[in-house]
């Protein structure tokens, strides 16, 4: 009996030591219990803008982040990405994120501009630069990301990183070489792009990504302002005849946003892996903006889509309208004003 009692006592001591050690000396994050996240994408497949391309569309970017996180954590942090509408409708993503119904989303700040002050600005819905690659140092060296994360945190959200998707172009079924020509038509454009079009006297409507192709096909809209490479990726070339280039949104930045409680509950090593993956994807995509635009130009040539570049008075009117939009957003908060100052510096006006 004494021997059995000693064994039991020893086992109890060992058990208490293990528990005590676990409380004060947590295991390395890669050895922790597997974490599983659910992520909703606002965009459908395919992942890559072309099968042999190194660049991704909106859905592909979040898939690439998931793969990188899986690799960086030795498979312990698993992110399952759901296609549009699988868990929730796109218009419900923000509420789902805030309530924790999903852990993360890939969407566009333009949809949330009425709630989150910086949302329209961080999506760079207006105000692109002639050379969009200048936004790489803006993202990595300025206070841009810090300010946006602070704003999103007020709504229970962690802003992970932007999701750069080339330049926005107007794809439609009319020829326009000036602003007046566009005033005759209805263009799908959300957020600050829509505000800009209204300033320019152009009819703008909001159409979610999965509804754009049928809307163009049924002619309920005359054009859409969307990522240039979608002419090929989403087969818009089947339902449009013209591609109009401007510097309204170059590059287009959507985003990857997490539920704050979900993010804070992650082991530090997992947080680091997620942050690194998000920025790696964002920077590569930003740096490749011009290459992605070239893919769109080649696709337009292949399918006989006529390309137009807005110049002269049209370009001047757009710039003046953009400044009005910036001034409007800058008045909404002190942080907005700081973001606009940074954006104007890097955009070159």
Coordinates of C-alpha atoms in Angstrom, one line a residue:
X1 CA 0.0 0.0 0.0
X2 CA 2.8 2.6 0.9
X3 CA 4.3 1.9 -2.5
X4 CA 1.0 2.5 -4.3
X5 CA 0.4 5.6 -2.2
X6 CA 3.9 6.9 -3.2
X7 CA 3.1 6.3 -6.9
X8 CA -0.2 8.2 -6.6
X9 CA 1.4 11.0 -4.7
X10 CA 4.3 11.2 -7.3
X11 CA 1.8 11.2 -10.2
X12 CA -0.2 14.0 -8.6
X13 CA 3.0 16.1 -8.1
X14 CA 4.0 15.5 -11.8
X15 CA 0.5 16.4 -12.9
X16 CA 0.5 19.6 -10.9
X17 CA 3.9 20.5 -12.2
X18 CA 2.7 20.0 -15.8
X19 CA -0.4 22.2 -15.2
X20 CA 1.8 24.9 -13.4
X21 CA 4.3 24.8 -16.3
X22 CA 1.6 25.2 -18.8
X23 CA 0.3 28.3 -17.1
X24 CA 3.6 30.1 -16.7
X25 CA 5.6 28.6 -19.5
X26 CA 3.3 28.3 -22.5
X27 CA 4.3 25.9 -25.3
X28 CA 5.6 27.3 -28.5
X29 CA 2.8 28.4 -30.7
X30 CA 3.6 25.9 -33.4
X31 CA 3.0 23.2 -30.8
X32 CA -0.3 24.6 -29.7
X33 CA -3.7 23.1 -30.4
X34 CA -4.6 23.6 -34.0
X35 CA -6.5 26.8 -34.7
X36 CA -9.2 26.9 -37.5
X37 CA -10.6 30.1 -39.0
X38 CA -13.5 30.7 -41.3
X39 CA -13.0 33.4 -43.9
X40 CA -15.5 34.8 -46.4
X41 CA -14.4 36.2 -49.7
X42 CA -16.4 38.8 -51.6
X43 CA -15.0 37.5 -54.9
X44 CA -15.4 34.2 -56.6
X45 CA -12.6 32.1 -58.1
X46 CA -10.4 31.7 -60.1
X47 CA -7.4 32.4 -57.9
X48 CA -4.9 33.7 -60.5
X49 CA -5.6 36.4 -63.0
X50 CA -4.3 34.0 -65.6
X51 CA -3.4 30.3 -65.1
X52 CA 0.3 30.9 -65.6
X53 CA 0.4 34.3 -63.8
X54 CA 2.2 35.0 -60.5
X55 CA -0.5 37.5 -59.5
X56 CA -3.9 36.9 -57.9
X57 CA -7.4 38.2 -58.0
X58 CA -9.3 39.0 -54.8
X59 CA -10.2 35.4 -54.0
X60 CA -6.7 34.2 -54.9
X61 CA -5.0 36.7 -52.5
X62 CA -6.9 35.4 -49.5
X63 CA -6.2 31.8 -50.6
X64 CA -2.5 32.7 -50.8
X65 CA -2.5 34.2 -47.4
X66 CA -4.1 31.0 -46.1
X67 CA -1.4 28.9 -47.7
X68 CA 1.4 31.0 -46.3
X69 CA 0.0 30.9 -42.8
X70 CA -0.4 27.1 -43.0
X71 CA 3.3 26.9 -44.0
X72 CA 4.6 29.4 -41.4
X73 CA 2.8 27.6 -38.6
X74 CA 3.6 24.0 -39.7
X75 CA -0.1 23.4 -40.4
X76 CA -1.3 24.4 -36.9
X77 CA -3.2 27.5 -38.1
X78 CA -5.7 26.5 -40.7
X79 CA -7.7 29.1 -42.7
X80 CA -10.7 27.9 -44.7
X81 CA -11.8 30.3 -47.4
X82 CA -15.4 30.3 -48.5
X83 CA -16.7 31.7 -51.8
X84 CA -19.2 34.6 -52.0
X85 CA -22.6 33.8 -50.4
X86 CA -21.5 30.5 -49.0
X87 CA -21.8 31.6 -45.4
X88 CA -23.3 35.1 -45.7
X89 CA -24.2 37.6 -48.4
X90 CA -21.5 40.1 -49.3
X91 CA -23.5 43.0 -47.9
X92 CA -23.6 41.3 -44.5
X93 CA -19.8 40.7 -44.2
X94 CA -19.1 43.7 -42.0
X95 CA -21.7 42.7 -39.4
X96 CA -20.6 39.1 -39.6
X97 CA -17.0 40.2 -38.9
X98 CA -18.0 42.4 -36.0
X99 CA -20.1 39.8 -34.3
X100 CA -17.5 37.0 -34.8
X101 CA -19.7 34.9 -37.1
X102 CA -16.6 34.7 -39.3
X103 CA -13.0 35.3 -38.3
X104 CA -11.8 37.1 -41.3
X105 CA -13.0 38.6 -44.7
X106 CA -11.6 39.7 -48.0
X107 CA -13.8 42.6 -49.1
X108 CA -13.6 46.2 -50.2
X109 CA -13.7 49.2 -47.9
X110 CA -15.9 51.0 -50.3
X111 CA -18.8 48.9 -49.0
X112 CA -18.2 50.1 -45.4
X113 CA -17.5 53.8 -46.0
X114 CA -20.7 54.8 -44.3
X115 CA -19.6 53.1 -41.1
X116 CA -15.8 53.2 -40.9
X117 CA -14.4 56.7 -41.6
X118 CA -11.2 55.6 -43.2
X119 CA -12.8 52.8 -45.3
X120 CA -13.2 54.8 -48.5
X121 CA -9.7 56.2 -48.2
X122 CA -7.9 53.0 -47.4
X123 CA -9.4 51.4 -50.5
X124 CA -7.8 54.2 -52.5
X125 CA -11.2 54.5 -54.2
X126 CA -10.0 57.7 -55.8
X127 CA -6.6 59.3 -56.2
X128 CA -4.3 56.9 -58.0
X129 CA -0.8 57.9 -59.1
X130 CA 0.6 57.8 -62.6
X131 CA 3.0 55.1 -61.3
X132 CA 1.0 53.0 -58.8
X133 CA 4.1 51.2 -57.5
X134 CA 4.9 54.4 -55.4
X135 CA 2.3 53.0 -53.0
X136 CA 4.7 50.2 -51.9
X137 CA 6.8 52.5 -49.8
X138 CA 3.6 54.3 -48.6
X139 CA 2.4 51.0 -47.2
X140 CA 5.7 49.9 -45.7
X141 CA 7.3 53.1 -44.6
X142 CA 4.6 55.7 -43.7
X143 CA 2.0 55.7 -40.8
X144 CA -0.7 54.7 -43.3
X145 CA -1.2 51.2 -42.0
X146 CA -0.9 52.2 -38.4
X147 CA -3.7 54.9 -38.7
X148 CA -6.1 52.6 -40.6
X149 CA -5.6 49.8 -38.0
X150 CA -6.4 52.3 -35.3
X151 CA -9.6 53.4 -37.0
X152 CA -10.8 49.8 -37.7
X153 CA -10.0 48.8 -34.1
X154 CA -12.7 51.1 -32.9
X155 CA -15.2 48.8 -34.6
X156 CA -13.8 45.6 -33.2
X157 CA -11.8 44.8 -36.3
X158 CA -8.2 44.2 -37.1
X159 CA -7.1 45.5 -40.5
X160 CA -4.6 42.9 -41.7
X161 CA -3.5 44.3 -45.1
X162 CA -4.7 45.7 -48.4
X163 CA -5.6 43.4 -51.2
X164 CA -4.2 45.2 -54.3
X165 CA -5.9 44.3 -57.6
X166 CA -4.4 46.4 -60.4
X167 CA -6.0 49.6 -61.7
X168 CA -9.7 50.2 -62.0
X169 CA -10.8 50.8 -65.6
X170 CA -14.2 51.5 -67.1
X171 CA -15.4 48.5 -69.0
X172 CA -18.6 48.9 -71.0
X173 CA -20.5 49.3 -74.2
X174 CA -20.1 52.9 -75.1
X175 CA -17.2 55.0 -76.5
X176 CA -16.2 58.0 -74.4
X177 CA -13.4 60.4 -74.8
X178 CA -14.6 63.0 -72.4
X179 CA -16.7 63.4 -69.3
X180 CA -19.7 64.6 -71.2
X181 CA -19.9 61.4 -73.2
X182 CA -20.1 59.3 -70.0
X183 CA -23.0 61.4 -68.6
X184 CA -25.4 59.5 -70.9
X185 CA -24.8 56.2 -69.3
X186 CA -25.1 54.2 -66.0
X187 CA -21.9 52.9 -64.5
X188 CA -21.5 50.5 -61.6
X189 CA -19.1 52.2 -59.2
X190 CA -19.2 52.0 -55.4
X191 CA -17.8 54.1 -52.5
X192 CA -15.7 57.2 -53.4
X193 CA -15.7 56.2 -57.1
X194 CA -19.5 56.6 -57.0
X195 CA -19.2 59.9 -55.2
X196 CA -16.7 61.1 -57.8
X197 CA -19.0 60.1 -60.7
X198 CA -21.8 62.1 -59.1
X199 CA -19.6 65.2 -58.8
X200 CA -18.8 64.7 -62.5
X201 CA -22.5 64.3 -63.4
X202 CA -22.3 60.6 -64.2
X203 CA -24.9 58.2 -63.0
X204 CA -23.3 55.6 -60.6
X205 CA -24.9 52.5 -59.1
X206 CA -23.6 49.9 -56.7
X207 CA -23.4 46.3 -58.0
X208 CA -21.7 43.5 -56.1
X209 CA -19.0 41.6 -57.8
X210 CA -21.0 38.4 -58.5
X211 CA -23.8 40.4 -60.1
X212 CA -21.7 42.5 -62.5
X213 CA -21.5 40.0 -65.5
X214 CA -25.3 39.4 -65.6
X215 CA -26.0 43.1 -65.2
X216 CA -23.7 43.9 -68.2
X217 CA -25.2 41.1 -70.2
X218 CA -28.8 42.2 -69.5
X219 CA -27.8 45.8 -70.1
X220 CA -29.2 47.0 -66.8
X221 CA -25.9 48.8 -66.5
X222 CA -23.8 50.3 -69.4
X223 CA -20.4 49.8 -67.8
X224 CA -18.5 48.9 -64.7
X225 CA -15.4 50.4 -63.1
X226 CA -13.5 47.4 -61.9
X227 CA -10.0 45.8 -61.8
X228 CA -8.5 45.8 -65.3
X229 CA -7.5 42.1 -65.4
X230 CA -11.2 41.1 -64.8
X231 CA -11.7 41.7 -68.5
X232 CA -10.1 38.3 -68.8
X233 CA -10.5 36.6 -65.4
X234 CA -14.3 37.2 -65.1
X235 CA -14.8 37.0 -68.9
X236 CA -16.1 40.6 -69.1
X237 CA -14.8 40.6 -72.6
X238 CA -17.8 38.7 -73.6
X239 CA -20.2 41.5 -72.6
X240 CA -18.3 44.7 -73.2
X241 CA -16.8 46.5 -76.3
X242 CA -14.7 49.3 -74.7
X243 CA -12.1 49.6 -72.0
X244 CA -11.4 53.2 -70.8
X245 CA -8.3 54.0 -68.8
X246 CA -8.0 56.8 -66.3
X247 CA -6.1 57.5 -63.1
X248 CA -9.2 57.5 -60.9
X249 CA -8.2 54.4 -59.0
X250 CA -4.7 53.1 -59.6
X251 CA -4.3 50.8 -57.9
X252 CA -7.5 49.4 -56.6
X253 CA -7.1 48.3 -53.0
X254 CA -9.6 46.0 -51.4
X255 CA -8.7 44.6 -48.0
X256 CA -8.3 41.6 -45.6
X257 CA -9.9 42.3 -42.2
X258 CA -10.2 40.1 -39.1
X259 CA -12.5 40.0 -36.1
X260 CA -10.4 41.6 -33.3
X261 CA -11.2 39.1 -30.7
X262 CA -10.3 36.2 -33.0
X263 CA -7.0 37.9 -33.8
X264 CA -6.2 38.7 -30.2
X265 CA -7.0 35.1 -29.2
X266 CA -4.3 33.8 -31.5
X267 CA -0.9 32.8 -30.1
X268 CA 1.7 35.5 -30.8
X269 CA 3.5 33.3 -33.3
X270 CA 0.2 32.8 -35.2
X271 CA -0.4 36.6 -35.2
X272 CA 3.1 37.1 -36.6
X273 CA 2.5 34.5 -39.3
X274 CA -0.8 36.1 -40.3
X275 CA 0.7 39.6 -40.4
X276 CA 3.7 38.5 -42.4
X277 CA 1.6 36.6 -44.9
X278 CA -0.8 39.5 -45.4
X279 CA 2.0 42.0 -46.1
X280 CA 3.9 39.6 -48.3
X281 CA 0.9 39.2 -50.6
X282 CA 0.0 42.9 -50.5
X283 CA 3.5 44.2 -51.4
X284 CA 4.0 41.7 -54.2
X285 CA 0.6 42.6 -55.7
X286 CA 1.2 46.4 -55.3
X287 CA 4.6 46.1 -57.0
X288 CA 3.0 44.1 -59.9
X289 CA 0.2 46.6 -60.7
X290 CA 1.7 47.7 -64.0
X291 CA 2.3 44.1 -65.1
X292 CA -1.3 43.2 -64.2
X293 CA -2.5 46.2 -66.3
X294 CA -0.4 45.0 -69.2
X295 CA -2.3 41.6 -69.0
X296 CA -5.6 43.6 -69.4
X297 CA -4.2 45.5 -72.4
X298 CA -3.1 42.3 -74.1
X299 CA -6.5 40.8 -73.4
X300 CA -8.3 43.8 -74.9
X301 CA -6.2 43.4 -78.1
X302 CA -6.9 39.7 -78.2
X303 CA -10.7 40.1 -78.0
X304 CA -11.0 43.2 -80.2
X305 CA -11.9 45.5 -77.2
X306 CA -11.3 49.1 -78.1
X307 CA -9.1 50.9 -75.6
X308 CA -9.4 54.6 -74.7
X309 CA -7.2 56.7 -72.4
X310 CA -8.8 59.8 -70.9
X311 CA -6.6 62.9 -71.4
X312 CA -6.8 66.7 -71.4
X313 CA -9.9 68.2 -70.0
X314 CA -11.3 64.9 -68.9
X315 CA -8.2 64.2 -66.9
X316 CA -8.3 67.7 -65.4
X317 CA -11.9 67.3 -64.4
X318 CA -11.2 64.0 -62.7
X319 CA -8.3 65.4 -60.7
X320 CA -10.4 68.4 -59.6
X321 CA -13.2 66.0 -58.5
X322 CA -10.7 63.8 -56.6
X323 CA -9.5 66.8 -54.6
X324 CA -13.1 67.6 -53.7
X325 CA -13.5 64.0 -52.5
X326 CA -10.3 64.1 -50.4
X327 CA -11.4 67.4 -48.8
X328 CA -14.8 65.8 -47.9
X329 CA -13.2 62.8 -46.3
X330 CA -10.5 64.7 -44.5
X331 CA -13.2 66.7 -42.6
X332 CA -14.7 63.5 -41.1
X333 CA -11.9 62.9 -38.6
X334 CA -8.4 63.9 -37.6
X335 CA -7.1 60.5 -38.7
X336 CA -8.8 60.8 -42.1
X337 CA -7.0 64.1 -42.6
X338 CA -3.7 62.4 -41.8
X339 CA -4.4 59.6 -44.3
X340 CA -5.3 62.1 -47.0
X341 CA -2.1 64.0 -46.4
X342 CA -0.1 60.8 -46.8
X343 CA -2.1 59.8 -49.9
X344 CA -1.6 63.2 -51.6
X345 CA 2.1 63.1 -50.9
X346 CA 2.6 59.7 -52.5
X347 CA 0.0 60.2 -55.3
X348 CA 1.9 63.4 -56.3
X349 CA -0.8 66.0 -55.9

